[in-house]
GROMACS .gro file of C-alpha atoms in nm:
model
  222
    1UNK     CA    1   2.429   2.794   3.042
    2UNK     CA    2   2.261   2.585   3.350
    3UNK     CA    3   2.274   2.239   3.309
    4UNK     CA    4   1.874   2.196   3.257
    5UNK     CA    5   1.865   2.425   2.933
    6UNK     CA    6   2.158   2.162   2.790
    7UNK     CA    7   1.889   1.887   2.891
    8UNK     CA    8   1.622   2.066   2.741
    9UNK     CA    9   1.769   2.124   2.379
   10UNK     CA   10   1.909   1.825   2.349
   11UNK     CA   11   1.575   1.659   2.420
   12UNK     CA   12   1.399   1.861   2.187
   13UNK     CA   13   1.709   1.827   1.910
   14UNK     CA   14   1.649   1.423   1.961
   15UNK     CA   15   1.264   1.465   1.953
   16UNK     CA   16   1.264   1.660   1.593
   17UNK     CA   17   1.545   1.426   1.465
   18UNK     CA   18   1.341   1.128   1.501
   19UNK     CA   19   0.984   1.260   1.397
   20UNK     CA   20   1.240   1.338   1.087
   21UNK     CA   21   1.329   0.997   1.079
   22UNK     CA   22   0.991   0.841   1.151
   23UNK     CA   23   1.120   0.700   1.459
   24UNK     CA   24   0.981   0.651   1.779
   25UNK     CA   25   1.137   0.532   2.153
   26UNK     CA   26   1.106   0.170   2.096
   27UNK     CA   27   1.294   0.199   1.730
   28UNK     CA   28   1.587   0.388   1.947
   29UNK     CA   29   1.602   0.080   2.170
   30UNK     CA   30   1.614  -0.192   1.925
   31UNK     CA   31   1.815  -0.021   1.711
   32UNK     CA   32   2.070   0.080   1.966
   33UNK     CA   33   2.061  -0.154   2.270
   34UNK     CA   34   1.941   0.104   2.504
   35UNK     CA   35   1.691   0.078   2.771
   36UNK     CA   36   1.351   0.220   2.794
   37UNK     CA   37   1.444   0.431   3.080
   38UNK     CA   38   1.710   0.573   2.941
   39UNK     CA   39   1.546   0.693   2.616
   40UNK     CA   40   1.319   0.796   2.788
   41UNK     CA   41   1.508   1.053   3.013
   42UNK     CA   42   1.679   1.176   2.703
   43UNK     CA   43   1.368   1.241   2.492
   44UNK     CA   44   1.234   1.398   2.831
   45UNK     CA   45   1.510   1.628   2.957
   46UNK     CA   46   1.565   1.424   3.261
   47UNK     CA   47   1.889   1.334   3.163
   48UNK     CA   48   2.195   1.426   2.906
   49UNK     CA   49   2.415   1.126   2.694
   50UNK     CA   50   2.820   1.132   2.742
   51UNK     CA   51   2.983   1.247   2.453
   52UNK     CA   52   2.999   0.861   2.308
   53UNK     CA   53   2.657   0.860   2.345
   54UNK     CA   54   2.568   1.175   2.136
   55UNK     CA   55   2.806   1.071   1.894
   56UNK     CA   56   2.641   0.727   1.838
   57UNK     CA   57   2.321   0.941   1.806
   58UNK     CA   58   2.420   1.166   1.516
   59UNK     CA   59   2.603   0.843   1.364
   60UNK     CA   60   2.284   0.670   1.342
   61UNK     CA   61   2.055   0.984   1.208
   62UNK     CA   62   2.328   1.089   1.006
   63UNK     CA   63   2.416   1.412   1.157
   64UNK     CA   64   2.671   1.587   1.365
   65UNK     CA   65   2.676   1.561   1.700
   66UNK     CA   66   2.649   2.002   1.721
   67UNK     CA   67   2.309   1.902   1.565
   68UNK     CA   68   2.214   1.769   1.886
   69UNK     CA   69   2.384   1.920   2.178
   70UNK     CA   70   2.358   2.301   2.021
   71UNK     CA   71   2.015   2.510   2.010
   72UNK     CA   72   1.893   2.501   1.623
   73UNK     CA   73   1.609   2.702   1.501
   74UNK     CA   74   1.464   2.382   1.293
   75UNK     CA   75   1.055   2.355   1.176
   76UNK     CA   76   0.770   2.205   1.402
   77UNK     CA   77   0.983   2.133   1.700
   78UNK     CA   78   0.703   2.238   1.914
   79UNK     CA   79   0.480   1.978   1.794
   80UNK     CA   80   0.704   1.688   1.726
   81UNK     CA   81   0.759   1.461   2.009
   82UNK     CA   82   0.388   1.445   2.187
   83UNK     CA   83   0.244   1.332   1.858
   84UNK     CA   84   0.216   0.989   1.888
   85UNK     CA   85   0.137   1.019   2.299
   86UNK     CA   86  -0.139   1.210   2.180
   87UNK     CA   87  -0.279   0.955   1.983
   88UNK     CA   88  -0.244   0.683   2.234
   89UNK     CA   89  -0.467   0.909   2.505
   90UNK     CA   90  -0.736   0.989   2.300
   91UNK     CA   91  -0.752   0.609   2.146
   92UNK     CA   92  -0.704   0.469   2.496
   93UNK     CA   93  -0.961   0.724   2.671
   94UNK     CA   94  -1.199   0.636   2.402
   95UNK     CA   95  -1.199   0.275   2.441
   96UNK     CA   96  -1.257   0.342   2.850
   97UNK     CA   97  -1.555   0.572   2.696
   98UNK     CA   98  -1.446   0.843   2.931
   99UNK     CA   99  -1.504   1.183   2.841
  100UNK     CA  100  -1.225   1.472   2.798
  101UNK     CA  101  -1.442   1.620   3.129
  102UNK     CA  102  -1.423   1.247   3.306
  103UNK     CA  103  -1.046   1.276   3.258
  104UNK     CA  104  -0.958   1.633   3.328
  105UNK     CA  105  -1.136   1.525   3.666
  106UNK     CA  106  -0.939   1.228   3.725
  107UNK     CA  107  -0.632   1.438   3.707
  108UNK     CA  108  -0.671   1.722   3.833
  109UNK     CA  109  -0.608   1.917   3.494
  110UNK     CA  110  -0.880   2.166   3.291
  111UNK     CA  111  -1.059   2.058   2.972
  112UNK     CA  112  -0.846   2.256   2.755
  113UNK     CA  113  -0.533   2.074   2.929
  114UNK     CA  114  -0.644   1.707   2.801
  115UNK     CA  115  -0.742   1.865   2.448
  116UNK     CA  116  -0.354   2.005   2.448
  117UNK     CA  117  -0.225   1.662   2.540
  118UNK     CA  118  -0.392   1.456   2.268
  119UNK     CA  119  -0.332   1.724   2.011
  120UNK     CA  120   0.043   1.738   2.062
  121UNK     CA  121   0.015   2.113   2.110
  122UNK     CA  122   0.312   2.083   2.432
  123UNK     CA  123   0.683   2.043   2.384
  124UNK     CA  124   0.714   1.831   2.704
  125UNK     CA  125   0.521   1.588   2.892
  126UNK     CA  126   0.723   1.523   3.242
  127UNK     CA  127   0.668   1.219   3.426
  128UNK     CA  128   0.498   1.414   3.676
  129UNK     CA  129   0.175   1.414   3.425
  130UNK     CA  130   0.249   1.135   3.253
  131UNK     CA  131   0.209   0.893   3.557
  132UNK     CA  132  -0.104   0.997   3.662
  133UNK     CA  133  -0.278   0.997   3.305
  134UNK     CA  134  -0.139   0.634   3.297
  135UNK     CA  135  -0.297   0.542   3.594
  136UNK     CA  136  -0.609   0.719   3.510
  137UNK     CA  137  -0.627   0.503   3.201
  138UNK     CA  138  -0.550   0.194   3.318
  139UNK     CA  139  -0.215   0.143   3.123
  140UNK     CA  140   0.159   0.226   3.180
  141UNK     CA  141   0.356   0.524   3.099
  142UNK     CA  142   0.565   0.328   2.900
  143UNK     CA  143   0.323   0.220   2.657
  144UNK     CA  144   0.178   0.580   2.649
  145UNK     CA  145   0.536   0.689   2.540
  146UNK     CA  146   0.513   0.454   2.236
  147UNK     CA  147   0.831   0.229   2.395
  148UNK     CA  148   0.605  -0.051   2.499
  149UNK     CA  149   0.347  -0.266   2.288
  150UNK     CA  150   0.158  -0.436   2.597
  151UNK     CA  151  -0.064  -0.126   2.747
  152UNK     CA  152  -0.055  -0.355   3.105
  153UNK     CA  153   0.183  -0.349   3.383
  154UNK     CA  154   0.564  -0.500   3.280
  155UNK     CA  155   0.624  -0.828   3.347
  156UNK     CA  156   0.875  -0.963   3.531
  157UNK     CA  157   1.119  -1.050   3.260
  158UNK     CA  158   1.092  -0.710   3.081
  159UNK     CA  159   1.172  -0.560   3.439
  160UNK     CA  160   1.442  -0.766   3.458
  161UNK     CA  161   1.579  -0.729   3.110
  162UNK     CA  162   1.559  -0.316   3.143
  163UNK     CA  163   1.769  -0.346   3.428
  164UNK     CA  164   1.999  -0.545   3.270
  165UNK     CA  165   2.042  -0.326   3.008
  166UNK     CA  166   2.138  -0.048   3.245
  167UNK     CA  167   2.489  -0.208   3.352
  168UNK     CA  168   2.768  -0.148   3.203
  169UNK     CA  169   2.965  -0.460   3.061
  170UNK     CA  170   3.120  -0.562   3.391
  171UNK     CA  171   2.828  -0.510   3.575
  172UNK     CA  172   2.620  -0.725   3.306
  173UNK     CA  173   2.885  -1.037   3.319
  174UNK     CA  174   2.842  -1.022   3.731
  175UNK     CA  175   2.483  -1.020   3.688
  176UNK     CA  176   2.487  -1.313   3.477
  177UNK     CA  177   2.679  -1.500   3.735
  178UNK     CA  178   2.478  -1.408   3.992
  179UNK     CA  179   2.174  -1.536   3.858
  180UNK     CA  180   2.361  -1.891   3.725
  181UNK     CA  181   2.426  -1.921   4.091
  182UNK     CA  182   2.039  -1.844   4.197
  183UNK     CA  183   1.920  -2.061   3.917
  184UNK     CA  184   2.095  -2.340   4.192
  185UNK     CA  185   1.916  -2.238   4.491
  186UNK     CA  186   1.530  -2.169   4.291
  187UNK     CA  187   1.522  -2.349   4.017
  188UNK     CA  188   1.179  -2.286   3.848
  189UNK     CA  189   0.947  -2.582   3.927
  190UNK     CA  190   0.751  -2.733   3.630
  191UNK     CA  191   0.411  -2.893   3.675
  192UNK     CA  192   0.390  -3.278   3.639
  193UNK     CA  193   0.209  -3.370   3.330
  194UNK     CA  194  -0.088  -3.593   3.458
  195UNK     CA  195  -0.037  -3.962   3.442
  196UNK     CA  196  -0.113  -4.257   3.638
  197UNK     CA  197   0.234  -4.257   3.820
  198UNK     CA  198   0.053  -3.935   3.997
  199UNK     CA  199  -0.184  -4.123   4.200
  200UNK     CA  200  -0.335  -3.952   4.517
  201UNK     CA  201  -0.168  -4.025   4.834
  202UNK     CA  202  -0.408  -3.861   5.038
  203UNK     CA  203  -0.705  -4.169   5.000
  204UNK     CA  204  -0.668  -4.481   4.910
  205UNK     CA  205  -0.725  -4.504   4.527
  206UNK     CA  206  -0.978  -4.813   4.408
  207UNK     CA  207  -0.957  -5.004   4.042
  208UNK     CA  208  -1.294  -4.828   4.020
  209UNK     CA  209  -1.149  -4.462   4.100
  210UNK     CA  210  -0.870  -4.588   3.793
  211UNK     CA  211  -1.127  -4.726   3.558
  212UNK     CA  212  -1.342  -4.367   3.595
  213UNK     CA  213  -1.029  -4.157   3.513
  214UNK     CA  214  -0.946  -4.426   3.251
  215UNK     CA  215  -1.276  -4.349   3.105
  216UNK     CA  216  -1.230  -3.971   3.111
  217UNK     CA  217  -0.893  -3.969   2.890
  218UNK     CA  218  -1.030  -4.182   2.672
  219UNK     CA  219  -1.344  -3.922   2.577
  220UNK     CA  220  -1.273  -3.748   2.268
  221UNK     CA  221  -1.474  -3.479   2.388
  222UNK     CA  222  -1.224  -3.435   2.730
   0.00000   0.00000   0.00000
């Protein structure tokens, strides 16, 4: 068997466990310490688990690990993983009042495409969709997939924080050193709470200039 039908029904063995187990991608990473990307792949077919990784899988639905790596004939497979994507395009197009027309255009796909996406009615939705339906709605793939709560771009520290994630342990100890060692060289620089020890150095400040800002702090209404 090639190595992308493995991919495929393992992703769609993980998919139907958790719909069985009314859990979603961001459960799977709290619950396990894994990364959004790497759920991701999984649920997608990008990517397989090693063995330890299937195993701490079935451990944590209860199941064996055959359950997951072996093709099963099990109920509503079809239907289970797009769900809750579904959900998020039609609430999200609706609330850019774009029509299933204005966003079929957008992406290049037919009418009856977007109605298949927000029903659920496709086992898989590659990244090669996904992306451009993101962008098309002004949010992320990530929140789209139901892994993310903020629909915006990431911010720095989650970027920084998935990546972390991704190293193994050595990699994760070198990484902290690394960054005790750049904390040194760009330490984050706080802004000065206003006082009068920040006088302007630019003109030459008057007891008149003082009594003004004096004045100002002391309005209740400032």
């Amino acid at each position: 068997m090639a190595e992308d039908e493995y991919k495929r029904i393992f992703a769609k063995n993980l998919r139907y466990y958790m719909e069985q187990n009314n859990k979603n991608q961001m459960d799977l990473m709290q619950d396990l310490n894994l990364s959004s990307s790497t759920v991701s792949n999984w649920c997608t077919g990008l990517k397989l688990p090693r063995m330890d990784k299937v195993q701490m899988l079935a451990d944590y639905f209860g199941i064996l690990k055959s359950d997951l790596i072996e093709e099963k004939n099990l109920p509503n497979q079809s239907r289970c993983y797009n769900k809750e994507i579904g959900i998020k395009l039609k609430q999200r197009r609706l609330e850019l009042e774009l029509t299933v027309d204005d966003l079929a255009t957008m992406i290049g796909k037919s009418r009856a495409t977007i109605y298949r996406y927000e029903n659920g009615d496709i086992e898989s939705m590659p990244t090669t969709v996904l992306e451009p339906l993101a962008l098309a709605l002004q949010t992320t793939p990530a929140y789209l997939m139901g892994w993310k709560e903020n629909m915006f771009e990431d911010s720095s520290s989650d970027i920084a924080m998935n990546l972390f994630k991704e190293l193994n342990d050595e990699g994760q100890e070198r990484a902290i050193d690394n960054m005790m060692l750049l904390k040194k060289v760009y330490p984050r620089v706080r802004e000065p709470l206003l006082n009068a020890a920040h006088e302007r150095t630019d003109i030459e400040v008057t007891d008149e200039m003082r009594q003004h800002d004096d004045d100002i702090m002391d309005d209740e209404n400032f």
